[in-house]
Coordinates of C-alpha atoms in Angstrom, one line a residue:
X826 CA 129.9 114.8 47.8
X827 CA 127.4 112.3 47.3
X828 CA 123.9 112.8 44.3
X829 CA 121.6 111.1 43.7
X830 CA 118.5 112.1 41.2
X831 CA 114.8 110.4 40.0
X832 CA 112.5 112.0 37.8
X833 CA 108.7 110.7 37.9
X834 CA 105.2 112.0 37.3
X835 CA 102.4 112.4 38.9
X836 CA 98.6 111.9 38.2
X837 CA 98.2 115.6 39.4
X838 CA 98.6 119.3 38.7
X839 CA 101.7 120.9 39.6
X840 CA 100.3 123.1 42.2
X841 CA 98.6 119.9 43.8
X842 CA 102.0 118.0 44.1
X843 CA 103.5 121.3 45.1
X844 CA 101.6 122.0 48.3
X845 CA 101.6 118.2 48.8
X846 CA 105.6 118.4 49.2
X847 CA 105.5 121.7 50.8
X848 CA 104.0 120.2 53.8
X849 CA 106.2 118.0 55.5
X850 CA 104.0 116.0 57.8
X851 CA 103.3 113.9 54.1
X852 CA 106.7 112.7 55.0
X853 CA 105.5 109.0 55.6
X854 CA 103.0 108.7 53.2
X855 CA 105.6 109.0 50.4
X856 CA 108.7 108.4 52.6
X857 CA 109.9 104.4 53.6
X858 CA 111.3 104.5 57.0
X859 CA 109.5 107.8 58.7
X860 CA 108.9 106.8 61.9
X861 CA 107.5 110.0 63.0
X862 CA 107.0 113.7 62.4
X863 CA 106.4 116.7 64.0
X864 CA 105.7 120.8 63.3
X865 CA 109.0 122.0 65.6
X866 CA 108.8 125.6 64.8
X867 CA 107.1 128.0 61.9
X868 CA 104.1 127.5 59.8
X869 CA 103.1 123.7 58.6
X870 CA 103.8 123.6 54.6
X871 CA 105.7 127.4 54.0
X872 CA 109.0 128.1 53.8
X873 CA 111.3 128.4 57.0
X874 CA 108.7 125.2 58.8
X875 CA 111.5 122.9 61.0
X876 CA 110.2 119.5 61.2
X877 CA 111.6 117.4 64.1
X878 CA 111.6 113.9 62.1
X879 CA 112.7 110.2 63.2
X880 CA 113.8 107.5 60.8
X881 CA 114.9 104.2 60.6
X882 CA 118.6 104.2 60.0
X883 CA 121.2 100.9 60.3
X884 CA 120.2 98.1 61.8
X885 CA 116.5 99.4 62.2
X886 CA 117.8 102.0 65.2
X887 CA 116.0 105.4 65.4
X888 CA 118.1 108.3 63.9
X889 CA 117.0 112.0 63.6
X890 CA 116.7 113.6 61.0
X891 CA 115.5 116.9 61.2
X892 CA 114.7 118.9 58.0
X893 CA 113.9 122.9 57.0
X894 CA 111.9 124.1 54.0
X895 CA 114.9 126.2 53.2
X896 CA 113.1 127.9 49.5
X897 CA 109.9 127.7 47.5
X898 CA 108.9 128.6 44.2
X899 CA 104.8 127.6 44.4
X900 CA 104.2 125.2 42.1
X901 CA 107.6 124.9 40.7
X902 CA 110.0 123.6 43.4
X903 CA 110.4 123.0 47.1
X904 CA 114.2 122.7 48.9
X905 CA 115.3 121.6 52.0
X906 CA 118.3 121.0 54.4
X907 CA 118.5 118.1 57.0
X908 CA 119.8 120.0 59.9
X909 CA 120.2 117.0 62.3
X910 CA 121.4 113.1 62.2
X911 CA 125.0 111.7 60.7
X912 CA 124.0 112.8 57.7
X913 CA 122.9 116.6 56.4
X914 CA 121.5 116.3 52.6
X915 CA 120.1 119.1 50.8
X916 CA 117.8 118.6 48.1
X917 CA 115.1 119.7 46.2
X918 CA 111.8 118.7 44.2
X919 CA 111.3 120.1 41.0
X920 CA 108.7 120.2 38.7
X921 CA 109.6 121.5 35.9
X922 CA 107.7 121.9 31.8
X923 CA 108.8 119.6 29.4
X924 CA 109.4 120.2 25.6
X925 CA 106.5 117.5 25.1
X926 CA 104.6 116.8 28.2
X927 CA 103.3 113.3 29.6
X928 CA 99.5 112.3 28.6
X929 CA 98.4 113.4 31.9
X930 CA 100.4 114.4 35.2
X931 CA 103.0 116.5 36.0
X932 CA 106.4 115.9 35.9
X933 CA 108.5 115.8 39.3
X934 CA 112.0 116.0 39.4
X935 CA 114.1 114.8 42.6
X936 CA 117.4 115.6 43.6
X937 CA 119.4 115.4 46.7
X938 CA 123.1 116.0 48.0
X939 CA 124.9 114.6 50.6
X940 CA 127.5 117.3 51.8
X941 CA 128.8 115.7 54.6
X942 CA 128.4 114.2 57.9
X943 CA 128.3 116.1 61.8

């Protein structure tokens, strides 16, 4: 099983970056290589929302990629599944109090796993 992890932080409050991620039509504005996005079923930004996604896989080809808010903590963390494409990661953003916290921003965690392939 492939991980892979990145920690950054954001010029915003946690609850700001939090319904930012939750909503995954921001897909491309954070995201290289979404070439589109769509609502497929459920409610835009709340867990259970299926997002019929396209992105650019090898060789610049379209490839689906298909994703579920799977679990939500507001303000804390969102998690997902990829539910269609060669590839099926889960993963999950995180943000998360530190013992001593940056200047100004919050902190986001990142992390996703690659169980397999369809």
């Amino acid at each position: 099983m492939a991980f892979a992890a990145n920690e950054v932080v954001i010029s915003r409050d946690a609850m700001t970056v939090y319904g930012f991620l939750m909503d995954g039509m921001n897909n491309p504005l954070w995201r290289t290589g979404v070439r589109s996005i769509a609502l497929r079923s459920g409610v835009r930004g709340q867990k259970g929302a299926l997002y019929q996604q396209t992105v650019t896989g090898p060789g610049g080809r379209p490839v689906a990629a298909d994703f579920r808010i799977t679990d939500a903590r507001p303000g804390a963390e969102v998690r997902y599944a990829v539910v269609t494409g060669p590839a099926r990661p889960t993963g999950a953003s995180t943000s998360a109090p530190k013992a001593t916290p940056p200047a100004s921003g919050s902190p986001l965690s990142t992390t996703q796993r690659v169980c397999g392939s369809s």
